[in-house]
JSON list of C-alpha atoms in Angstrom, two decimals:
[
{"chain": "V", "resi": 1, "resn": "MET", "atom": "CA", "xyz": [111.43, 128.11, 95.96]},
{"chain": "V", "resi": 2, "resn": "ASN", "atom": "CA", "xyz": [108.51, 127.33, 98.10]},
{"chain": "V", "resi": 3, "resn": "VAL", "atom": "CA", "xyz": [108.11, 123.51, 99.03]},
{"chain": "V", "resi": 4, "resn": "ALA", "atom": "CA", "xyz": [105.64, 121.65, 99.84]},
{"chain": "V", "resi": 5, "resn": "ILE", "atom": "CA", "xyz": [105.73, 118.57, 101.92]},
{"chain": "V", "resi": 6, "resn": "ILE", "atom": "CA", "xyz": [102.52, 116.28, 102.57]},
{"chain": "V", "resi": 7, "resn": "GLN", "atom": "CA", "xyz": [102.78, 113.78, 104.65]},
{"chain": "V", "resi": 8, "resn": "PRO", "atom": "CA", "xyz": [99.43, 111.23, 104.71]},
{"chain": "V", "resi": 9, "resn": "VAL", "atom": "CA", "xyz": [99.15, 109.32, 107.88]},
{"chain": "V", "resi": 10, "resn": "PRO", "atom": "CA", "xyz": [96.69, 105.91, 108.37]},
{"chain": "V", "resi": 11, "resn": "ALA", "atom": "CA", "xyz": [94.27, 107.88, 110.73]},
{"chain": "V", "resi": 12, "resn": "PRO", "atom": "CA", "xyz": [93.38, 108.04, 113.87]},
{"chain": "V", "resi": 13, "resn": "SER", "atom": "CA", "xyz": [97.40, 108.48, 114.30]},
{"chain": "V", "resi": 14, "resn": "ALA", "atom": "CA", "xyz": [97.72, 112.45, 113.85]},
{"chain": "V", "resi": 15, "resn": "ARG", "atom": "CA", "xyz": [95.92, 114.93, 115.98]},
{"chain": "V", "resi": 16, "resn": "LEU", "atom": "CA", "xyz": [94.83, 117.18, 113.34]},
{"chain": "V", "resi": 17, "resn": "ALA", "atom": "CA", "xyz": [93.83, 121.52, 113.82]},
{"chain": "V", "resi": 18, "resn": "GLY", "atom": "CA", "xyz": [90.77, 121.45, 114.70]},
{"chain": "V", "resi": 19, "resn": "ALA", "atom": "CA", "xyz": [90.15, 117.42, 115.80]},
{"chain": "V", "resi": 20, "resn": "ALA", "atom": "CA", "xyz": [89.64, 115.66, 119.27]},
{"chain": "V", "resi": 21, "resn": "PRO", "atom": "CA", "xyz": [92.52, 115.25, 121.36]},
{"chain": "V", "resi": 22, "resn": "ARG", "atom": "CA", "xyz": [94.07, 111.70, 121.29]},
{"chain": "V", "resi": 23, "resn": "GLN", "atom": "CA", "xyz": [93.37, 109.46, 124.13]},
{"chain": "V", "resi": 24, "resn": "ALA", "atom": "CA", "xyz": [96.11, 108.76, 126.40]},
{"chain": "V", "resi": 25, "resn": "ARG", "atom": "CA", "xyz": [97.72, 105.71, 125.51]},
{"chain": "V", "resi": 26, "resn": "PRO", "atom": "CA", "xyz": [99.35, 103.42, 128.49]},
{"chain": "V", "resi": 27, "resn": "ALA", "atom": "CA", "xyz": [103.03, 103.68, 129.19]},
{"chain": "V", "resi": 28, "resn": "ARG", "atom": "CA", "xyz": [104.23, 101.53, 126.24]},
{"chain": "V", "resi": 29, "resn": "ALA", "atom": "CA", "xyz": [101.60, 99.28, 126.22]},
{"chain": "V", "resi": 30, "resn": "ALA", "atom": "CA", "xyz": [100.84, 99.15, 122.21]},
{"chain": "V", "resi": 31, "resn": "PRO", "atom": "CA", "xyz": [97.67, 97.64, 121.00]},
{"chain": "V", "resi": 32, "resn": "ALA", "atom": "CA", "xyz": [97.63, 94.40, 119.11]},
{"chain": "V", "resi": 33, "resn": "GLY", "atom": "CA", "xyz": [98.39, 95.97, 115.58]},
{"chain": "V", "resi": 34, "resn": "GLY", "atom": "CA", "xyz": [100.81, 98.09, 116.74]},
{"chain": "V", "resi": 35, "resn": "TRP", "atom": "CA", "xyz": [100.78, 102.05, 116.91]},
{"chain": "V", "resi": 36, "resn": "ARG", "atom": "CA", "xyz": [103.50, 104.84, 115.09]},
{"chain": "V", "resi": 37, "resn": "LEU", "atom": "CA", "xyz": [103.35, 108.78, 115.80]},
{"chain": "V", "resi": 38, "resn": "PRO", "atom": "CA", "xyz": [103.64, 110.40, 112.79]},
{"chain": "V", "resi": 39, "resn": "TYR", "atom": "CA", "xyz": [107.07, 111.87, 112.96]},
{"chain": "V", "resi": 40, "resn": "ARG", "atom": "CA", "xyz": [109.02, 110.54, 110.44]},
{"chain": "V", "resi": 41, "resn": "PHE", "atom": "CA", "xyz": [113.33, 110.78, 110.33]},
{"chain": "V", "resi": 42, "resn": "ASP", "atom": "CA", "xyz": [112.94, 110.79, 107.06]},
{"chain": "V", "resi": 43, "resn": "VAL", "atom": "CA", "xyz": [110.03, 113.89, 106.22]},
{"chain": "V", "resi": 44, "resn": "ALA", "atom": "CA", "xyz": [112.35, 115.98, 109.01]},
{"chain": "V", "resi": 45, "resn": "ALA", "atom": "CA", "xyz": [115.87, 115.19, 107.35]},
{"chain": "V", "resi": 46, "resn": "LEU", "atom": "CA", "xyz": [114.17, 116.27, 103.97]},
{"chain": "V", "resi": 47, "resn": "ALA", "atom": "CA", "xyz": [112.71, 119.55, 105.05]},
{"chain": "V", "resi": 48, "resn": "ALA", "atom": "CA", "xyz": [116.49, 119.78, 106.57]},
{"chain": "V", "resi": 49, "resn": "ALA", "atom": "CA", "xyz": [118.20, 119.71, 103.51]},
{"chain": "V", "resi": 50, "resn": "LEU", "atom": "CA", "xyz": [115.79, 121.86, 101.42]},
{"chain": "V", "resi": 51, "resn": "ARG", "atom": "CA", "xyz": [116.27, 124.38, 104.45]},
{"chain": "V", "resi": 52, "resn": "ALA", "atom": "CA", "xyz": [119.71, 124.80, 104.09]},
{"chain": "V", "resi": 53, "resn": "ARG", "atom": "CA", "xyz": [120.01, 125.34, 100.94]},
{"chain": "V", "resi": 54, "resn": "GLY", "atom": "CA", "xyz": [117.93, 127.80, 101.13]},
{"chain": "V", "resi": 55, "resn": "HIS", "atom": "CA", "xyz": [114.07, 126.70, 100.10]},
{"chain": "V", "resi": 56, "resn": "ASN", "atom": "CA", "xyz": [110.94, 127.49, 102.21]},
{"chain": "V", "resi": 57, "resn": "VAL", "atom": "CA", "xyz": [109.46, 124.42, 103.56]},
{"chain": "V", "resi": 58, "resn": "SER", "atom": "CA", "xyz": [105.99, 123.45, 104.79]},
{"chain": "V", "resi": 59, "resn": "LEU", "atom": "CA", "xyz": [104.83, 120.39, 105.72]},
{"chain": "V", "resi": 60, "resn": "THR", "atom": "CA", "xyz": [100.99, 119.40, 105.80]},
{"chain": "V", "resi": 61, "resn": "ILE", "atom": "CA", "xyz": [99.52, 116.26, 108.15]},
{"chain": "V", "resi": 62, "resn": "LEU", "atom": "CA", "xyz": [96.57, 114.59, 106.72]},
{"chain": "V", "resi": 63, "resn": "ASP", "atom": "CA", "xyz": [94.14, 111.52, 107.61]},
{"chain": "V", "resi": 64, "resn": "THR", "atom": "CA", "xyz": [92.11, 112.17, 105.56]},
{"chain": "V", "resi": 65, "resn": "CYS", "atom": "CA", "xyz": [91.84, 113.98, 101.81]},
{"chain": "V", "resi": 66, "resn": "ASP", "atom": "CA", "xyz": [91.30, 117.51, 103.37]},
{"chain": "V", "resi": 67, "resn": "GLU", "atom": "CA", "xyz": [91.05, 119.89, 100.53]},
{"chain": "V", "resi": 68, "resn": "SER", "atom": "CA", "xyz": [90.80, 122.89, 102.43]},
{"chain": "V", "resi": 69, "resn": "ALA", "atom": "CA", "xyz": [94.22, 121.92, 104.50]},
{"chain": "V", "resi": 70, "resn": "LEU", "atom": "CA", "xyz": [95.86, 121.50, 101.10]},
{"chain": "V", "resi": 71, "resn": "ALA", "atom": "CA", "xyz": [94.79, 124.77, 99.61]},
{"chain": "V", "resi": 72, "resn": "ALA", "atom": "CA", "xyz": [95.74, 126.27, 102.79]},
{"chain": "V", "resi": 73, "resn": "GLN", "atom": "CA", "xyz": [99.43, 125.69, 101.62]},
{"chain": "V", "resi": 74, "resn": "GLY", "atom": "CA", "xyz": [98.71, 128.32, 98.88]},
{"chain": "V", "resi": 75, "resn": "ARG", "atom": "CA", "xyz": [100.53, 127.62, 95.92]},
{"chain": "V", "resi": 76, "resn": "PRO", "atom": "CA", "xyz": [103.75, 125.82, 96.08]},
{"chain": "V", "resi": 77, "resn": "GLU", "atom": "CA", "xyz": [106.47, 125.56, 93.57]},
{"chain": "V", "resi": 78, "resn": "ILE", "atom": "CA", "xyz": [106.30, 121.87, 93.74]},
{"chain": "V", "resi": 79, "resn": "ALA", "atom": "CA", "xyz": [105.47, 119.46, 96.35]},
{"chain": "V", "resi": 80, "resn": "PHE", "atom": "CA", "xyz": [106.79, 116.56, 97.91]},
{"chain": "V", "resi": 81, "resn": "ILE", "atom": "CA", "xyz": [104.71, 113.30, 99.39]},
{"chain": "V", "resi": 82, "resn": "TYR", "atom": "CA", "xyz": [105.50, 110.73, 101.63]},
{"chain": "V", "resi": 83, "resn": "ILE", "atom": "CA", "xyz": [104.35, 107.43, 100.70]},
{"chain": "V", "resi": 84, "resn": "GLU", "atom": "CA", "xyz": [104.43, 104.14, 103.47]},
{"chain": "V", "resi": 85, "resn": "GLY", "atom": "CA", "xyz": [102.16, 101.29, 102.89]},
{"chain": "V", "resi": 86, "resn": "LEU", "atom": "CA", "xyz": [99.44, 101.83, 105.86]},
{"chain": "V", "resi": 87, "resn": "ALA", "atom": "CA", "xyz": [98.76, 105.44, 103.86]},
{"chain": "V", "resi": 88, "resn": "ALA", "atom": "CA", "xyz": [99.07, 104.56, 100.56]},
{"chain": "V", "resi": 89, "resn": "ASP", "atom": "CA", "xyz": [95.65, 104.57, 99.31]},
{"chain": "V", "resi": 90, "resn": "LEU", "atom": "CA", "xyz": [94.76, 108.31, 101.26]},
{"chain": "V", "resi": 91, "resn": "ALA", "atom": "CA", "xyz": [98.21, 109.36, 99.18]},
{"chain": "V", "resi": 92, "resn": "VAL", "atom": "CA", "xyz": [96.43, 108.39, 95.77]},
{"chain": "V", "resi": 93, "resn": "ARG", "atom": "CA", "xyz": [93.48, 110.73, 96.48]},
{"chain": "V", "resi": 94, "resn": "LEU", "atom": "CA", "xyz": [95.70, 113.19, 98.00]},
{"chain": "V", "resi": 95, "resn": "ALA", "atom": "CA", "xyz": [97.49, 113.41, 94.75]},
{"chain": "V", "resi": 96, "resn": "GLY", "atom": "CA", "xyz": [94.30, 113.84, 92.65]},
{"chain": "V", "resi": 97, "resn": "THR", "atom": "CA", "xyz": [93.26, 116.18, 95.09]},
{"chain": "V", "resi": 98, "resn": "LEU", "atom": "CA", "xyz": [96.68, 118.51, 94.77]},
{"chain": "V", "resi": 99, "resn": "ALA", "atom": "CA", "xyz": [96.51, 118.39, 91.23]},
{"chain": "V", "resi": 100, "resn": "ALA", "atom": "CA", "xyz": [92.73, 119.47, 91.26]},
{"chain": "V", "resi": 101, "resn": "VAL", "atom": "CA", "xyz": [93.95, 122.05, 94.04]},
{"chain": "V", "resi": 102, "resn": "HIS", "atom": "CA", "xyz": [96.84, 124.33, 92.68]},
{"chain": "V", "resi": 103, "resn": "GLY", "atom": "CA", "xyz": [98.32, 121.53, 90.43]},
{"chain": "V", "resi": 104, "resn": "ALA", "atom": "CA", "xyz": [101.60, 121.81, 91.75]},
{"chain": "V", "resi": 105, "resn": "PRO", "atom": "CA", "xyz": [104.24, 118.78, 90.11]},
{"chain": "V", "resi": 106, "resn": "LEU", "atom": "CA", "xyz": [104.13, 116.03, 92.72]},
{"chain": "V", "resi": 107, "resn": "VAL", "atom": "CA", "xyz": [107.76, 114.00, 93.90]},
{"chain": "V", "resi": 108, "resn": "PRO", "atom": "CA", "xyz": [106.73, 111.26, 95.68]},
{"chain": "V", "resi": 109, "resn": "PHE", "atom": "CA", "xyz": [109.14, 109.79, 98.16]},
{"chain": "V", "resi": 110, "resn": "GLY", "atom": "CA", "xyz": [109.33, 107.65, 100.85]},
{"chain": "V", "resi": 111, "resn": "PRO", "atom": "CA", "xyz": [109.27, 103.48, 101.55]},
{"chain": "V", "resi": 112, "resn": "HIS", "atom": "CA", "xyz": [106.41, 102.62, 99.23]},
{"chain": "V", "resi": 113, "resn": "ALA", "atom": "CA", "xyz": [107.68, 105.28, 96.60]},
{"chain": "V", "resi": 114, "resn": "SER", "atom": "CA", "xyz": [111.55, 103.14, 96.99]},
{"chain": "V", "resi": 115, "resn": "TYR", "atom": "CA", "xyz": [109.65, 100.22, 96.40]},
{"chain": "V", "resi": 116, "resn": "ARG", "atom": "CA", "xyz": [106.87, 100.83, 94.31]},
{"chain": "V", "resi": 117, "resn": "PRO", "atom": "CA", "xyz": [108.09, 103.77, 91.62]},
{"chain": "V", "resi": 118, "resn": "ASP", "atom": "CA", "xyz": [106.53, 102.79, 88.89]},
{"chain": "V", "resi": 119, "resn": "ASP", "atom": "CA", "xyz": [103.09, 102.83, 90.59]},
{"chain": "V", "resi": 120, "resn": "CYS", "atom": "CA", "xyz": [103.94, 106.27, 92.15]},
{"chain": "V", "resi": 121, "resn": "LEU", "atom": "CA", "xyz": [105.39, 107.41, 89.28]},
{"chain": "V", "resi": 122, "resn": "SER", "atom": "CA", "xyz": [101.45, 107.36, 87.40]},
{"chain": "V", "resi": 123, "resn": "LEU", "atom": "CA", "xyz": [99.80, 109.22, 90.41]},
{"chain": "V", "resi": 124, "resn": "PRO", "atom": "CA", "xyz": [98.45, 112.07, 88.93]},
{"chain": "V", "resi": 125, "resn": "GLY", "atom": "CA", "xyz": [100.76, 115.25, 88.51]},
{"chain": "V", "resi": 126, "resn": "ALA", "atom": "CA", "xyz": [103.94, 113.14, 89.73]},
{"chain": "V", "resi": 127, "resn": "GLU", "atom": "CA", "xyz": [106.87, 114.12, 87.53]},
{"chain": "V", "resi": 128, "resn": "ALA", "atom": "CA", "xyz": [109.50, 112.13, 89.00]},
{"chain": "V", "resi": 129, "resn": "VAL", "atom": "CA", "xyz": [109.88, 109.92, 92.23]},
{"chain": "V", "resi": 130, "resn": "LEU", "atom": "CA", "xyz": [112.28, 109.91, 94.54]},
{"chain": "V", "resi": 131, "resn": "VAL", "atom": "CA", "xyz": [114.19, 106.37, 95.24]},
{"chain": "V", "resi": 132, "resn": "GLY", "atom": "CA", "xyz": [115.94, 105.99, 98.34]},
{"chain": "V", "resi": 133, "resn": "PRO", "atom": "CA", "xyz": [116.72, 108.44, 101.28]},
{"chain": "V", "resi": 134, "resn": "ALA", "atom": "CA", "xyz": [115.17, 111.91, 100.17]},
{"chain": "V", "resi": 135, "resn": "ASP", "atom": "CA", "xyz": [117.62, 114.35, 101.69]},
{"chain": "V", "resi": 136, "resn": "LEU", "atom": "CA", "xyz": [120.57, 113.26, 100.24]},
{"chain": "V", "resi": 137, "resn": "ALA", "atom": "CA", "xyz": [119.07, 113.89, 96.40]},
{"chain": "V", "resi": 138, "resn": "ALA", "atom": "CA", "xyz": [116.19, 116.15, 96.57]},
{"chain": "V", "resi": 139, "resn": "ALA", "atom": "CA", "xyz": [118.30, 119.54, 97.23]},
{"chain": "V", "resi": 140, "resn": "GLU", "atom": "CA", "xyz": [120.58, 118.73, 93.99]},
{"chain": "V", "resi": 141, "resn": "TYR", "atom": "CA", "xyz": [116.82, 117.55, 92.05]},
{"chain": "V", "resi": 142, "resn": "LEU", "atom": "CA", "xyz": [115.64, 121.16, 92.30]},
{"chain": "V", "resi": 143, "resn": "ALA", "atom": "CA", "xyz": [119.11, 122.87, 91.71]},
{"chain": "V", "resi": 144, "resn": "ARG", "atom": "CA", "xyz": [119.35, 120.98, 88.25]},
{"chain": "V", "resi": 145, "resn": "ARG", "atom": "CA", "xyz": [115.31, 121.50, 87.72]},
{"chain": "V", "resi": 146, "resn": "THR", "atom": "CA", "xyz": [115.38, 125.26, 87.62]},
{"chain": "V", "resi": 147, "resn": "GLY", "atom": "CA", "xyz": [118.18, 124.94, 84.76]},
{"chain": "V", "resi": 148, "resn": "LEU", "atom": "CA", "xyz": [115.84, 122.25, 83.10]},
{"chain": "V", "resi": 149, "resn": "ASP", "atom": "CA", "xyz": [119.04, 119.94, 83.87]},
{"chain": "V", "resi": 150, "resn": "HIS", "atom": "CA", "xyz": [116.50, 117.76, 86.12]},
{"chain": "V", "resi": 151, "resn": "ALA", "atom": "CA", "xyz": [115.84, 114.31, 84.39]},
{"chain": "V", "resi": 152, "resn": "ARG", "atom": "CA", "xyz": [119.50, 112.97, 85.29]},
{"chain": "V", "resi": 153, "resn": "THR", "atom": "CA", "xyz": [119.52, 113.71, 88.83]},
{"chain": "V", "resi": 154, "resn": "PRO", "atom": "CA", "xyz": [120.72, 110.08, 90.72]},
{"chain": "V", "resi": 155, "resn": "GLY", "atom": "CA", "xyz": [118.31, 108.92, 93.12]},
{"chain": "V", "resi": 156, "resn": "PHE", "atom": "CA", "xyz": [115.36, 109.98, 91.00]},
{"chain": "V", "resi": 157, "resn": "TRP", "atom": "CA", "xyz": [112.72, 108.02, 88.32]},
{"chain": "V", "resi": 158, "resn": "VAL", "atom": "CA", "xyz": [111.94, 110.81, 85.65]},
{"chain": "V", "resi": 159, "resn": "LYS", "atom": "CA", "xyz": [109.30, 111.33, 83.40]},
{"chain": "V", "resi": 160, "resn": "CYS", "atom": "CA", "xyz": [110.61, 112.33, 80.04]},
{"chain": "V", "resi": 161, "resn": "ALA", "atom": "CA", "xyz": [109.62, 112.55, 76.48]},
{"chain": "V", "resi": 162, "resn": "GLY", "atom": "CA", "xyz": [111.23, 109.13, 75.69]},
{"chain": "V", "resi": 163, "resn": "GLY", "atom": "CA", "xyz": [109.14, 107.59, 78.99]},
{"chain": "V", "resi": 164, "resn": "VAL", "atom": "CA", "xyz": [111.24, 107.47, 82.06]},
{"chain": "V", "resi": 165, "resn": "MET", "atom": "CA", "xyz": [115.03, 108.08, 83.27]},
{"chain": "V", "resi": 166, "resn": "ARG", "atom": "CA", "xyz": [116.10, 105.68, 85.90]},
{"chain": "V", "resi": 167, "resn": "ASN", "atom": "CA", "xyz": [118.67, 107.09, 87.61]},
{"chain": "V", "resi": 168, "resn": "PRO", "atom": "CA", "xyz": [121.23, 105.26, 89.88]},
{"chain": "V", "resi": 169, "resn": "PRO", "atom": "CA", "xyz": [121.19, 105.78, 93.96]},
{"chain": "V", "resi": 170, "resn": "PRO", "atom": "CA", "xyz": [123.21, 109.36, 95.15]},
{"chain": "V", "resi": 171, "resn": "HIS", "atom": "CA", "xyz": [126.41, 109.10, 96.14]},
{"chain": "V", "resi": 172, "resn": "PRO", "atom": "CA", "xyz": [126.80, 109.02, 99.85]},
{"chain": "V", "resi": 173, "resn": "PRO", "atom": "CA", "xyz": [127.83, 111.43, 101.64]},
{"chain": "V", "resi": 174, "resn": "ALA", "atom": "CA", "xyz": [131.73, 111.72, 102.53]},
{"chain": "V", "resi": 175, "resn": "SER", "atom": "CA", "xyz": [130.82, 112.64, 106.54]},
{"chain": "V", "resi": 176, "resn": "LEU", "atom": "CA", "xyz": [127.37, 112.99, 108.34]},
{"chain": "V", "resi": 177, "resn": "ALA", "atom": "CA", "xyz": [129.05, 115.76, 110.54]},
{"chain": "V", "resi": 178, "resn": "ARG", "atom": "CA", "xyz": [127.73, 117.77, 108.16]},
{"chain": "V", "resi": 179, "resn": "SER", "atom": "CA", "xyz": [124.42, 117.39, 107.84]},
{"chain": "V", "resi": 180, "resn": "PRO", "atom": "CA", "xyz": [122.04, 119.45, 109.19]},
{"chain": "V", "resi": 181, "resn": "PRO", "atom": "CA", "xyz": [119.96, 118.05, 111.66]},
{"chain": "V", "resi": 182, "resn": "PRO", "atom": "CA", "xyz": [116.26, 117.08, 111.04]},
{"chain": "V", "resi": 183, "resn": "ALA", "atom": "CA", "xyz": [113.67, 119.43, 111.68]},
{"chain": "V", "resi": 184, "resn": "ARG", "atom": "CA", "xyz": [111.52, 118.23, 114.37]},
{"chain": "V", "resi": 185, "resn": "ASP", "atom": "CA", "xyz": [110.00, 121.88, 114.60]},
{"chain": "V", "resi": 186, "resn": "LEU", "atom": "CA", "xyz": [107.99, 121.24, 111.85]},
{"chain": "V", "resi": 187, "resn": "TYR", "atom": "CA", "xyz": [106.03, 118.90, 113.98]},
{"chain": "V", "resi": 188, "resn": "PRO", "atom": "CA", "xyz": [103.93, 119.99, 116.93]},
{"chain": "V", "resi": 189, "resn": "THR", "atom": "CA", "xyz": [105.20, 118.83, 120.50]},
{"chain": "V", "resi": 190, "resn": "ASP", "atom": "CA", "xyz": [102.27, 116.40, 120.87]},
{"chain": "V", "resi": 191, "resn": "LEU", "atom": "CA", "xyz": [103.31, 113.82, 117.60]},
{"chain": "V", "resi": 192, "resn": "LEU", "atom": "CA", "xyz": [107.22, 114.08, 118.69]},
{"chain": "V", "resi": 193, "resn": "VAL", "atom": "CA", "xyz": [106.45, 112.94, 121.91]},
{"chain": "V", "resi": 194, "resn": "ASP", "atom": "CA", "xyz": [104.14, 109.78, 122.65]},
{"chain": "V", "resi": 195, "resn": "ALA", "atom": "CA", "xyz": [101.76, 109.70, 125.98]},
{"chain": "V", "resi": 196, "resn": "ALA", "atom": "CA", "xyz": [104.71, 107.94, 127.88]},
{"chain": "V", "resi": 197, "resn": "GLY", "atom": "CA", "xyz": [107.20, 110.43, 127.50]},
{"chain": "V", "resi": 198, "resn": "PHE", "atom": "CA", "xyz": [109.17, 108.56, 124.42]},
{"chain": "V", "resi": 199, "resn": "ALA", "atom": "CA", "xyz": [110.09, 110.25, 121.55]},
{"chain": "V", "resi": 200, "resn": "GLU", "atom": "CA", "xyz": [111.74, 108.67, 118.04]},
{"chain": "V", "resi": 201, "resn": "VAL", "atom": "CA", "xyz": [115.02, 108.85, 117.80]},
{"chain": "V", "resi": 202, "resn": "HIS", "atom": "CA", "xyz": [117.34, 108.14, 114.40]},
{"chain": "V", "resi": 203, "resn": "ALA", "atom": "CA", "xyz": [122.05, 107.36, 115.22]},
{"chain": "V", "resi": 204, "resn": "ALA", "atom": "CA", "xyz": [123.90, 107.36, 112.18]},
{"chain": "V", "resi": 205, "resn": "ARG", "atom": "CA", "xyz": [127.48, 106.84, 112.46]},
{"chain": "V", "resi": 206, "resn": "GLY", "atom": "CA", "xyz": [129.86, 107.48, 109.50]},
{"chain": "V", "resi": 207, "resn": "GLY", "atom": "CA", "xyz": [132.87, 109.21, 107.56]},
{"chain": "V", "resi": 208, "resn": "GLU", "atom": "CA", "xyz": [134.90, 111.69, 109.71]},
{"chain": "V", "resi": 209, "resn": "ALA", "atom": "CA", "xyz": [132.20, 110.97, 112.88]},
{"chain": "V", "resi": 210, "resn": "ASP", "atom": "CA", "xyz": [133.88, 107.75, 113.30]},
{"chain": "V", "resi": 211, "resn": "GLY", "atom": "CA", "xyz": [137.04, 109.01, 115.17]},
{"chain": "V", "resi": 212, "resn": "ALA", "atom": "CA", "xyz": [139.27, 108.82, 112.20]},
{"chain": "V", "resi": 213, "resn": "ALA", "atom": "CA", "xyz": [141.32, 111.98, 111.41]},
{"chain": "V", "resi": 214, "resn": "PRO", "atom": "CA", "xyz": [140.88, 113.94, 108.04]},
{"chain": "V", "resi": 215, "resn": "PRO", "atom": "CA", "xyz": [143.25, 112.65, 105.26]},
{"chain": "V", "resi": 216, "resn": "ALA", "atom": "CA", "xyz": [146.81, 113.87, 105.58]},
{"chain": "V", "resi": 217, "resn": "ALA", "atom": "CA", "xyz": [148.47, 116.40, 102.46]},
{"chain": "V", "resi": 218, "resn": "GLY", "atom": "CA", "xyz": [149.38, 112.93, 100.85]},
{"chain": "V", "resi": 219, "resn": "GLY", "atom": "CA", "xyz": [145.95, 111.90, 101.06]},
{"chain": "V", "resi": 220, "resn": "ALA", "atom": "CA", "xyz": [146.49, 108.92, 103.41]},
{"chain": "V", "resi": 221, "resn": "ARG", "atom": "CA", "xyz": [143.69, 109.04, 106.22]},
{"chain": "V", "resi": 222, "resn": "VAL", "atom": "CA", "xyz": [144.94, 108.70, 109.96]},
{"chain": "V", "resi": 223, "resn": "PRO", "atom": "CA", "xyz": [143.77, 105.67, 111.63]},
{"chain": "V", "resi": 224, "resn": "PRO", "atom": "CA", "xyz": [142.17, 106.87, 114.98]},
{"chain": "V", "resi": 225, "resn": "PRO", "atom": "CA", "xyz": [143.89, 106.12, 117.96]},
{"chain": "V", "resi": 226, "resn": "ALA", "atom": "CA", "xyz": [143.66, 103.03, 120.01]},
{"chain": "V", "resi": 227, "resn": "PRO", "atom": "CA", "xyz": [142.37, 102.70, 123.27]},
{"chain": "V", "resi": 228, "resn": "ALA", "atom": "CA", "xyz": [145.03, 103.04, 126.50]},
{"chain": "V", "resi": 229, "resn": "GLU", "atom": "CA", "xyz": [142.86, 100.29, 128.08]},
{"chain": "V", "resi": 230, "resn": "PRO", "atom": "CA", "xyz": [140.26, 97.75, 126.83]},
{"chain": "V", "resi": 231, "resn": "CYS", "atom": "CA", "xyz": [137.01, 98.94, 127.69]},
{"chain": "V", "resi": 232, "resn": "TRP", "atom": "CA", "xyz": [135.73, 95.77, 128.41]},
{"chain": "V", "resi": 233, "resn": "PRO", "atom": "CA", "xyz": [135.39, 93.29, 130.75]},
{"chain": "V", "resi": 234, "resn": "PRO", "atom": "CA", "xyz": [136.06, 95.91, 134.03]},
{"chain": "V", "resi": 235, "resn": "THR", "atom": "CA", "xyz": [138.38, 95.36, 136.25]},
{"chain": "V", "resi": 236, "resn": "ALA", "atom": "CA", "xyz": [137.83, 94.97, 139.71]}
]
């Protein structure tokens, strides 16, 4: 399936094709209002999860309501739009333009969508809202959508004939070790690394990644071995 991801960003935090380059920032000297690179782990993790299930994923980063940039995507079968608070107004305008350009069904996700799902479900073209981590639920939603059985997908609020189906969150994965790495390649390098050479990194730990051995034949989990010597404080 051809899937488009739209990421609105507060201007002028991203440099788009044809726009003037960003001014170099002093090393780690953020302005009073703060600043962040447009790279978002939630977006990259969603793209990686969909790619792992065989979907074709594109990413468009916009700080204005650019109809030509949306039209350049072709005609995706479904579009996910990442919404955070500072770019919520832009997301509303982009949703309207997206519905007018090619009418692909829209699924908002991100922190603002999780916080205000009812508002996001009222966006033009929205058929559902993803509440919570997108990479844990989106692939299942698309698989169920093919069979028209997506209304009860965990992690989604879905429009249906009777109103809105508010589903519970998805179950966490048994292990994070099998999760694909985030699709950083969708972002240009200058949107991943700031002027001081710093990049945003997320770390997580859980499941089999916590050092415990896999369950034995009887179903019991073997605890990790105790360290031979304490790691702290160091000995003289």
